[in-house]
Short mmCIF file of C-alpha atoms in Angstrom, two decimals:
data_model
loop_
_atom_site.label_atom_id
_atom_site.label_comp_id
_atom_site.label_asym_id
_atom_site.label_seq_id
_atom_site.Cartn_x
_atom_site.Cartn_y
_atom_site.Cartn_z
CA UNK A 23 -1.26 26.64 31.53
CA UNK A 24 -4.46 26.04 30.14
CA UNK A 25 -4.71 24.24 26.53
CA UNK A 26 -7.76 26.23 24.40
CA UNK A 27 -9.16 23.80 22.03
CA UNK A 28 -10.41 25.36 19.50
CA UNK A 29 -13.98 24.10 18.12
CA UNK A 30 -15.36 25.26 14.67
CA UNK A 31 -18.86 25.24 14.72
CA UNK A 32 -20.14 25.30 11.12
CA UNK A 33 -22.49 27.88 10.28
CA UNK A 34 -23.42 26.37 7.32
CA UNK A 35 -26.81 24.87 8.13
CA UNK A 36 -26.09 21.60 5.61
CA UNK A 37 -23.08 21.04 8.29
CA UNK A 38 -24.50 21.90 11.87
CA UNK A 39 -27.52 19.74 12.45
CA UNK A 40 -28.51 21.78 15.37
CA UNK A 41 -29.56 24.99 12.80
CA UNK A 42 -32.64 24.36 10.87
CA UNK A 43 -32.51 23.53 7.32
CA UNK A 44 -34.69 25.62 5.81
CA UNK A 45 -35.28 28.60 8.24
CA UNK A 46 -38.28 30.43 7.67
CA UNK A 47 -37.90 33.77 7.55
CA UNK A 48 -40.81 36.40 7.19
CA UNK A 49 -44.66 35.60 6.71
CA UNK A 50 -45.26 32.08 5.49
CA UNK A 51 -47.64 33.47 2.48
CA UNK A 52 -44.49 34.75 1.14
CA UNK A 53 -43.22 31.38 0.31
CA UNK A 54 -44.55 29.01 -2.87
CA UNK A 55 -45.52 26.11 -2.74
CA UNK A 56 -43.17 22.69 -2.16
CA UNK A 57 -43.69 19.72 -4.04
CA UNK A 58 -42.19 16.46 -2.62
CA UNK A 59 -40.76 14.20 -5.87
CA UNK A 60 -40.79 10.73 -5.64
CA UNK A 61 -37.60 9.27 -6.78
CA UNK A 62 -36.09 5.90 -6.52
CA UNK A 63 -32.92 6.11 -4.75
CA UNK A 64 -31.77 2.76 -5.71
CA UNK A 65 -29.34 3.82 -8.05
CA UNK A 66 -27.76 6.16 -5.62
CA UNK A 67 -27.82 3.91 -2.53
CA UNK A 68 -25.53 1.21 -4.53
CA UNK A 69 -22.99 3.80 -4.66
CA UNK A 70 -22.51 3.91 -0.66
CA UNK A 71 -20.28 1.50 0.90
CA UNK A 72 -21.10 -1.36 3.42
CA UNK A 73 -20.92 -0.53 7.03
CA UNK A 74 -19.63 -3.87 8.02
CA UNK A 75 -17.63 -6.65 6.22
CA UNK A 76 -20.47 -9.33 4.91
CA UNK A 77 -20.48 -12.91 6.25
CA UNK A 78 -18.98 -15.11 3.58
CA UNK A 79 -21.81 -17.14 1.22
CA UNK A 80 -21.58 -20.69 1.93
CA UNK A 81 -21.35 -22.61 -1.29
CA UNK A 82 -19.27 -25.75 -2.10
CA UNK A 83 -16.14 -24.50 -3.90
CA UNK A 84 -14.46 -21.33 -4.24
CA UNK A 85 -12.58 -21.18 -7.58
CA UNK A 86 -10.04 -18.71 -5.63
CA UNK A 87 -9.10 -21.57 -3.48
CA UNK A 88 -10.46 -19.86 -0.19
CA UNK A 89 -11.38 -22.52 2.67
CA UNK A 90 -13.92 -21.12 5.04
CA UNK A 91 -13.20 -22.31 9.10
CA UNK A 92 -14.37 -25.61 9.78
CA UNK A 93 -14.92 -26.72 13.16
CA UNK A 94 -11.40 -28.02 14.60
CA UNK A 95 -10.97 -30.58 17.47
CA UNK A 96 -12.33 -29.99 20.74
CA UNK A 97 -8.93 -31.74 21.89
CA UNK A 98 -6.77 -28.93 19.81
CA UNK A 99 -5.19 -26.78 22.83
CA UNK A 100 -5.37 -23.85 21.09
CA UNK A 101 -7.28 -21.91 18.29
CA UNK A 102 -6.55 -19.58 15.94
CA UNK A 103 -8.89 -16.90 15.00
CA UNK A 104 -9.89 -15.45 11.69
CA UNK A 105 -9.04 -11.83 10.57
CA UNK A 106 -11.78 -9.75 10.40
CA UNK A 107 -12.41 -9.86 6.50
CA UNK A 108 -12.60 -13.90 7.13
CA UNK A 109 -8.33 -14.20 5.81
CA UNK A 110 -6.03 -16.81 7.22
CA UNK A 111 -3.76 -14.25 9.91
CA UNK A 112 -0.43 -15.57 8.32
CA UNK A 113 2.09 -12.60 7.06
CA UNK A 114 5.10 -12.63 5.22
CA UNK A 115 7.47 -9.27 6.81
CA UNK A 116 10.19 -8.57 4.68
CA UNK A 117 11.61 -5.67 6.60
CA UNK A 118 14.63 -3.93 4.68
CA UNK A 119 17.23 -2.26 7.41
CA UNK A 120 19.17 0.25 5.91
CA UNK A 121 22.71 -0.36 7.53
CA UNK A 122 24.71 -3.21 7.17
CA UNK A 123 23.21 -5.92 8.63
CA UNK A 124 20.84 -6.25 6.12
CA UNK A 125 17.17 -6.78 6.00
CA UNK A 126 15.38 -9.31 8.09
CA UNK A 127 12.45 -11.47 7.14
CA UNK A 128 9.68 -13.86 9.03
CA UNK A 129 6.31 -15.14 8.93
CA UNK A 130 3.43 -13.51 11.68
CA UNK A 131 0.54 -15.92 12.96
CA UNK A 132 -1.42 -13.19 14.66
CA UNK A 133 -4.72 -13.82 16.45
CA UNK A 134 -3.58 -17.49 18.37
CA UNK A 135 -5.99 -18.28 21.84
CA UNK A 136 -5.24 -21.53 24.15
CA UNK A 137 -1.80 -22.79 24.60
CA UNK A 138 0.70 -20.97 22.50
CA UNK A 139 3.90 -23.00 23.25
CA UNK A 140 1.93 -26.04 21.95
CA UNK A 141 1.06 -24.38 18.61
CA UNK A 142 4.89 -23.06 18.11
CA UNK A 143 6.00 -26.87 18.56
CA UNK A 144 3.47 -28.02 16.37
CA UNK A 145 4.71 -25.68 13.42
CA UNK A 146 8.43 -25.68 14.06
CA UNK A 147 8.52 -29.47 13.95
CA UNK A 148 6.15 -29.51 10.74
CA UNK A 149 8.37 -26.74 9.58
CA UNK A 150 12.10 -28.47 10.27
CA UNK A 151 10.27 -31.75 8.74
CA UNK A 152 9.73 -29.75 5.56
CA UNK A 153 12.70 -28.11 5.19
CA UNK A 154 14.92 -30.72 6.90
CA UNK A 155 17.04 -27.25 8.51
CA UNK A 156 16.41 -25.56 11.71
CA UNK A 157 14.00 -22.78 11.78
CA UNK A 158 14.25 -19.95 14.22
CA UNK A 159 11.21 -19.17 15.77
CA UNK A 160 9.91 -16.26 18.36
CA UNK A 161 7.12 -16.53 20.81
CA UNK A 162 4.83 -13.31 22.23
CA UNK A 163 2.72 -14.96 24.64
CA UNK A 164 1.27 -11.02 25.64
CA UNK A 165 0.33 -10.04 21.79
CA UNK A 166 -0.23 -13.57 20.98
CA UNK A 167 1.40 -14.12 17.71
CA UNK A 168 4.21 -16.52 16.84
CA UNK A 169 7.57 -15.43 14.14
CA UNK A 170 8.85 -17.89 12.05
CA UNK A 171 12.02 -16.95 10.16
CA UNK A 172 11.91 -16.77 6.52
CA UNK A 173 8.81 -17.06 4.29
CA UNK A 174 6.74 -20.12 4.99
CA UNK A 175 3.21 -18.45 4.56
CA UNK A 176 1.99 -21.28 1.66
CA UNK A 177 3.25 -24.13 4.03
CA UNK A 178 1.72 -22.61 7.18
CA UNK A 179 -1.77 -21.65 5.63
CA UNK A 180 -2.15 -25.51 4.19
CA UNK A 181 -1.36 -26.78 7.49
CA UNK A 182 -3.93 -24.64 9.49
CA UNK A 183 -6.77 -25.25 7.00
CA UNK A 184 -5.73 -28.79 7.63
CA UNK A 185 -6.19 -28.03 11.58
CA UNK A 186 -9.50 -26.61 10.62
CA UNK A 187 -8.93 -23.12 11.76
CA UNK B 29 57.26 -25.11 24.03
CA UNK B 30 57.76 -22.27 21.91
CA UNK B 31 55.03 -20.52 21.56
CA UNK B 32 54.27 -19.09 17.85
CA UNK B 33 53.02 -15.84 17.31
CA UNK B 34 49.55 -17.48 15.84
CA UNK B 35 49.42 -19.27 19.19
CA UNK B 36 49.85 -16.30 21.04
CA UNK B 37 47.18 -14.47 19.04
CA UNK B 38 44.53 -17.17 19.18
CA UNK B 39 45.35 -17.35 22.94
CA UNK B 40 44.27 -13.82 23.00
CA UNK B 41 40.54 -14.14 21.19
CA UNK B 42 39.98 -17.02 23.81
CA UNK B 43 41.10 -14.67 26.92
CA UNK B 44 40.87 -11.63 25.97
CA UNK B 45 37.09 -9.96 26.82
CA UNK B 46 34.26 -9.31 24.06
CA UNK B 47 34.90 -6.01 22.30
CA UNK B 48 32.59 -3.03 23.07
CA UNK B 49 32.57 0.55 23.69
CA UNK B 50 34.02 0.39 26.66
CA UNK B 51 37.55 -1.47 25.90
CA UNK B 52 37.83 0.49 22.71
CA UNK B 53 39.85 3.88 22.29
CA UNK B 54 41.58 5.53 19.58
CA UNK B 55 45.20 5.04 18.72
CA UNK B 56 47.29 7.65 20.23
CA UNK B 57 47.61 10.36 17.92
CA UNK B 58 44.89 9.99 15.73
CA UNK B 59 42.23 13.03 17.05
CA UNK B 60 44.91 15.97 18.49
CA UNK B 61 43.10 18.67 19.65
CA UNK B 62 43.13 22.05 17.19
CA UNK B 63 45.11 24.22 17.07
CA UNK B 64 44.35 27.92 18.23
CA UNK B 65 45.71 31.40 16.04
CA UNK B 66 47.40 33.01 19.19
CA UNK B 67 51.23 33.21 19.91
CA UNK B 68 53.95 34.09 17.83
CA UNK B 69 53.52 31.68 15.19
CA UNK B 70 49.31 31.87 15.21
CA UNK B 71 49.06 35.07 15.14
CA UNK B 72 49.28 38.03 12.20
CA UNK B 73 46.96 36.96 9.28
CA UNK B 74 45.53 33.99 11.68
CA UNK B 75 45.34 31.32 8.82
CA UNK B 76 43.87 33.36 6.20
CA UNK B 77 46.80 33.89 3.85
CA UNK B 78 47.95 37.43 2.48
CA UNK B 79 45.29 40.13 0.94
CA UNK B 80 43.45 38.87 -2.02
CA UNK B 81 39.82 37.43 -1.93
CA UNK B 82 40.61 34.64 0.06
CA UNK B 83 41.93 36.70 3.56
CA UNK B 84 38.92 39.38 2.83
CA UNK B 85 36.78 36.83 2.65
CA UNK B 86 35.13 36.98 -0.35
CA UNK B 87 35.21 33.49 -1.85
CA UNK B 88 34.00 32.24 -5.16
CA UNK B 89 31.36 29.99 -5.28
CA UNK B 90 31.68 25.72 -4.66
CA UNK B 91 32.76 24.76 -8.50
CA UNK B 92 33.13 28.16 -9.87
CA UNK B 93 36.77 26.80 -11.56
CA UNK B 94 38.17 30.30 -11.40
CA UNK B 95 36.81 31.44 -14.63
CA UNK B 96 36.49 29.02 -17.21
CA UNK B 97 33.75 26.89 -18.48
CA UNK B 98 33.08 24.99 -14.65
CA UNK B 99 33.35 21.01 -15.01
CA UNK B 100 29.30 21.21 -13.86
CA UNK B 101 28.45 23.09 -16.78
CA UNK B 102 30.22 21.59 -19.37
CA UNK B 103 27.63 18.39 -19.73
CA UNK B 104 24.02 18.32 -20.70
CA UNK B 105 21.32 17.41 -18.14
CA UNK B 106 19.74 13.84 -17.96
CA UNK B 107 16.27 14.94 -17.92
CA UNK B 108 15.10 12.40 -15.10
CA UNK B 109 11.60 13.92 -14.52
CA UNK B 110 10.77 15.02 -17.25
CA UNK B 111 6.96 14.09 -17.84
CA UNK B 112 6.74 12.75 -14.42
CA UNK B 113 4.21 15.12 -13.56
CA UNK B 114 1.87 13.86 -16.37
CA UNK B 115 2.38 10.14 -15.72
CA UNK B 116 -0.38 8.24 -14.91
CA UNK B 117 -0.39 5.02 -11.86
CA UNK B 118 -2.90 2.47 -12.39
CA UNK B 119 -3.09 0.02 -9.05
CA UNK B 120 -2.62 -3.63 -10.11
CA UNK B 121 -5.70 -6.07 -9.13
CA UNK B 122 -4.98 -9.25 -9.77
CA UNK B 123 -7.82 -11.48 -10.62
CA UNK B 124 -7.50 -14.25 -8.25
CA UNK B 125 -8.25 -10.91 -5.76
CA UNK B 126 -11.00 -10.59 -7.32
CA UNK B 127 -12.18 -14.33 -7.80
CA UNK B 128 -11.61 -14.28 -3.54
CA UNK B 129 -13.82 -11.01 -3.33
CA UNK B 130 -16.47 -12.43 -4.94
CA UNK B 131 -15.91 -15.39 -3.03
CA UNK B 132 -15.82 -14.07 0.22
CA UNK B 133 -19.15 -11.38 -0.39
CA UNK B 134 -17.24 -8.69 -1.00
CA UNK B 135 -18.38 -7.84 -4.48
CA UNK B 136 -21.68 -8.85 -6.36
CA UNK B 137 -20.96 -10.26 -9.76
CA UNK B 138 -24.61 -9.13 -10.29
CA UNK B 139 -23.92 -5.24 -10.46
CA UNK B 140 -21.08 -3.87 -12.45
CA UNK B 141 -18.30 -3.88 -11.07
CA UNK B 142 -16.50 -0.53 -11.40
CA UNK B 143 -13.95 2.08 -9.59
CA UNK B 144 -16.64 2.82 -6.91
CA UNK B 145 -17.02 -0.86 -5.91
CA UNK B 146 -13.72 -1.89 -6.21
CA UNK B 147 -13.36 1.22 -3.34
CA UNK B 148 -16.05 0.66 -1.51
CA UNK B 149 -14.56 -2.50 -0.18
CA UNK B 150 -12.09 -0.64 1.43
CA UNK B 151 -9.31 -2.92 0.37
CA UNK B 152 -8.08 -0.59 -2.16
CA UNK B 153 -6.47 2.44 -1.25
CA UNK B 154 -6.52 4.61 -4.87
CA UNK B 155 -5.86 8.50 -4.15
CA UNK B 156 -5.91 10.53 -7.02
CA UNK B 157 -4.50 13.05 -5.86
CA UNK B 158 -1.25 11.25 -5.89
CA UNK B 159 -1.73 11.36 -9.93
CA UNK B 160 -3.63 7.37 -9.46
CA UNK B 161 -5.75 6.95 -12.15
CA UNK B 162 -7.73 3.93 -11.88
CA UNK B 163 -6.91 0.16 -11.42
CA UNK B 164 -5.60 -2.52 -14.02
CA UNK B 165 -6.00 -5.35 -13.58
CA UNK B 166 -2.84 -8.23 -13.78
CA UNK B 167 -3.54 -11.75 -15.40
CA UNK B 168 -2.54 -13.59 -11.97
CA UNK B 169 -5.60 -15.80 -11.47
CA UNK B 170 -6.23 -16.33 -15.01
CA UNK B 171 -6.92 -20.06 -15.47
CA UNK B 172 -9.00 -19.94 -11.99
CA UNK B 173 -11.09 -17.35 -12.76
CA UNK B 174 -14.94 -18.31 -12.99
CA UNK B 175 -16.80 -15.68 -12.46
CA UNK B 176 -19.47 -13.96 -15.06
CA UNK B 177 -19.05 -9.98 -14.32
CA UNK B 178 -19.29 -6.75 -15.82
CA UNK B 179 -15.95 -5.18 -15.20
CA UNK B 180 -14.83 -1.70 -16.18
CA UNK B 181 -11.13 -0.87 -15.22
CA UNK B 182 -8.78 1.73 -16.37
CA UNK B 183 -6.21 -1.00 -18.07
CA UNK B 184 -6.42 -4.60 -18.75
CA UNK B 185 -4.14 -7.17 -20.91
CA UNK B 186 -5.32 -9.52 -23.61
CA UNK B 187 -4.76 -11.99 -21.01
CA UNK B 188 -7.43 -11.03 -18.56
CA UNK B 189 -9.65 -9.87 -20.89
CA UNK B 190 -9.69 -13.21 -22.63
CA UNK B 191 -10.07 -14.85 -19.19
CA UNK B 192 -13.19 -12.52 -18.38
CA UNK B 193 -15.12 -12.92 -21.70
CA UNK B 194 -14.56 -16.68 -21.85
CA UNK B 195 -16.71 -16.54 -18.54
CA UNK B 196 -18.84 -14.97 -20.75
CA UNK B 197 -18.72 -11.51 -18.52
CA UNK B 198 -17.79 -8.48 -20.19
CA UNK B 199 -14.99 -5.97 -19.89
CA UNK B 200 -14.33 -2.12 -20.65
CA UNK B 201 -11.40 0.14 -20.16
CA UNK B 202 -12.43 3.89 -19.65
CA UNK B 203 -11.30 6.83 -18.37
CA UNK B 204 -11.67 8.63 -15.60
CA UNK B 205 -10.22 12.44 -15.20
CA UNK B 206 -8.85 13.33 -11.98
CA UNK B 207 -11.88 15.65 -10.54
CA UNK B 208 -14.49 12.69 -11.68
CA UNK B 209 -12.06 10.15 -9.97
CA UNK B 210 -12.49 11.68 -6.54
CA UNK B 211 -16.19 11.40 -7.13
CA UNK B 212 -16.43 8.04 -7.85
CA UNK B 213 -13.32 6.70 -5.16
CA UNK B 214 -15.74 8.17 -2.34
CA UNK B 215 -19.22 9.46 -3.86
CA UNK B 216 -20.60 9.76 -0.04
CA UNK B 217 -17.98 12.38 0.94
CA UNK B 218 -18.09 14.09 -2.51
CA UNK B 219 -22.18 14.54 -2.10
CA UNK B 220 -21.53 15.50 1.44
CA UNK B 221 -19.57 18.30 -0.38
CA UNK B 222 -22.98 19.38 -2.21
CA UNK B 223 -21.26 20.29 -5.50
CA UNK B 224 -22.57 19.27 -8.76
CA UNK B 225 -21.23 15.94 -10.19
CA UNK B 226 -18.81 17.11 -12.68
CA UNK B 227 -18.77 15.89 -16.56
CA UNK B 228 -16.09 13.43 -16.89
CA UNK B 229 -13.40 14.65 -19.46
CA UNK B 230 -12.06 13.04 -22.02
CA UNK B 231 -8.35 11.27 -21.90
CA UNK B 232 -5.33 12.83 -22.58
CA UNK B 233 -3.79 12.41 -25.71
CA UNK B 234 -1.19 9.78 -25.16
CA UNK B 235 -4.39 7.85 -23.80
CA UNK B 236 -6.45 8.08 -26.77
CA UNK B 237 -5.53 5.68 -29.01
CA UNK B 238 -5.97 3.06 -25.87
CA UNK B 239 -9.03 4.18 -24.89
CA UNK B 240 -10.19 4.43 -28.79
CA UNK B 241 -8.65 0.59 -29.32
CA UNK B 242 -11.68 -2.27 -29.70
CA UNK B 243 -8.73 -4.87 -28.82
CA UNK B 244 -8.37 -2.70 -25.50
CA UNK B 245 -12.28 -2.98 -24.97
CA UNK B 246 -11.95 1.00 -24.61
CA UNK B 247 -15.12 2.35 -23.61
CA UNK B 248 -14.85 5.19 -26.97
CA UNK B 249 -14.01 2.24 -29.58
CA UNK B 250 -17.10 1.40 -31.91
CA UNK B 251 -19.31 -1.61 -30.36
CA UNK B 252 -19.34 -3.08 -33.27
CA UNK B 253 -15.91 -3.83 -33.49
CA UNK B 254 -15.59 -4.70 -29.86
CA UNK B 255 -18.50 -7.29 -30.78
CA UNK B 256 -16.09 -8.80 -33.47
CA UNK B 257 -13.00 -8.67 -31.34
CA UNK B 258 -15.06 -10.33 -28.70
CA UNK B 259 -15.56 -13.12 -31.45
CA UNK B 260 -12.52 -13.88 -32.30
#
């Protein structure tokens, strides 16, 4: 069985770019005169968005308390990567199951490259320093991200600008 | 040894295998299968009693009570949306987000910083269709703030607007009606639409007084008194 798809083509010449805009229909002394009016579209232009998130200004503090990447080590075994609108990739999941187990809750470091099992020890010792208790952790070497159970996102976001990432 | 009864149960949980569906049954006699209306004893009026309106079938409704007042009707309503359709949602900004927009490039303390710009970062999801009126902004950020802008959001606290104009920026609260709204959350698809930009109404009534209030910085209070609030 063969699927139709069905494609609107717009008649409406402001829609279909292929139809002229202004067809001309009839003699061309029939039509007046058309005066071209110079205005400044500045005002109008501001009101369209960027096409692409802008590179960060470099300056020496940011009252917010964002940290721009610095270099790390070339001896770190692994790297983690920026989001693209220049954010740490730590997230707090607080994911509320209706039944009764409960809800469950971790911290996500997406975006990891280089050695991931060397990057989960790192953490989970800094982590079970911290909080002197065991913390469960999960490793996804395919999708490259890292669980941590529980909210640590402050702790973990400190200790990565430390790193440098 | 004599073995107690506790010993012989907690000899059990160690031997005994883990539970699961498929060394679990029902105890006998709980589900018995039902019971057909043939025979003897099933048959004649099959269940459904003797004439009346309950073997003709014709029931009264769940709750009717037979008559009297039912137990449904005898309370008054708690009006739980009432007014819900004319509520307004403003999204909460807090100002450390936008200390880290400005931060990060994202917005130009240069221009004003309105609706439009606020959406045109694409951080912000405001639909008005979903009766969202504007942002307001939240007072998380205050003592960090440090940035001189020209703000205009739908609500803001004494809070942040202390924390904007002692930056020396300024700070209005206006309105925008719903049809204006979807102009200025995405003004390239609304002049894609080629429709005339439509006069931007004035607030409801519950929303007057705010939007009339020089302590709220609304945008139809006299300047002159925002200029003294600003003073003080």
């Amino acid at each position: 069985m063969t699927d139709k798809i069905k494609t609107k083509i717009p008649w409406n010449p402001y829609f279909n770019p292929k139809l002229p805009l202004n067809p001309t229909v009839g003699p061309s002394e029939l039509y007046t005169n058309v005066e071209e009016v110079k205005v400044d579209w500045k005002n109008i232009e501001r009101l369209f968005p960027q096409q692409t998130v802008p590179i960060p200004p470099v300056k020496e503090t940011y009252p917010s308390g964002w940290v721009p990447p610095k270099g790390s080590s070339l001896d770190c075994p692994y790297h983690v990567k920026r989001s693209r609108n220049h954010m740490l990739p730590v997230y707090f999941v607080n994911r509320t199951v209706k039944t009764q187990r409960g809800g469950w809750s971790y911290t996500q470091i997406l975006h990891i490259e280089g050695d991931i099992w060397a990057l989960e020890k790192d953490l989970k010792d800094y982590l079970e320093e911290y909080h002197q208790q065991f913390v469960p952790s999960q490793v996804h070497e395919l999708s490259r991200w890292i669980r941590f159970k529980e909210d640590h996102v402050n702790i973990i976001n400190s200790w990565l600008i430390e790193k440098g990432f | 040894m004599t073995s107690s009864g506790v010993d012989k149960a907690l000899s059990l949980v160690r031997n005994l295998p883990r539970i699961s569906f498929n060394n679990l049954r029902d105890s006998v006699g709980k589900r018995k299968p039902r019971e057909r209306c043939r025979g003897r004893y099933g048959g004649k009026t099959h269940g459904c009693g003797q004439k009346g309106s309950e073997q003709r079938q014709a029931y009264m409704r769940l709750g009717h009570g037979g008559g009297q007042n039912p137990f449904y009707m005898r309370f008054s309503k708690e009006p739980y949306y009432k007014g819900w359709h004319l509520q307004r949602e403003y999204l909460p900004i807090s100002l450390h987000r936008i200390q880290m927009l400005i931060d990060t490039g994202r917005l130009n303390p240069e221009e004003p910083i309105d609706v439009t710009q606020i959406c045109n970062t694409k951080l912000f999801k405001l639909d008005p269709r979903k009766k969202q009126y504007g942002f307001q902004i939240t007072d998380e950020g205050a003592d960090c703030f440090d940035a001189k802008i020209n703000l205009e959001v739908q609500y803001a606290p004494e809070h942040v607007i202390a924390a904007v104009e002692k930056n020396g920026g300024i700070i209005t609260t206006a309105f925008y009606d719903a049809m204006s709204l979807q102009a200025a959350v995405d003004p390239e698809a609304f002049f894609n639409r080629g429709v005339p930009i439509p006069k931007r109404m004035l607030p409801p009534h519950d929303a007057l007084v705010q939007y009339s209030d020089p302590k709220q910085r609304g945008y139809l209070a006299d300047p002159d008194k925002i200029a003294e609030e600003r003073f003080i």
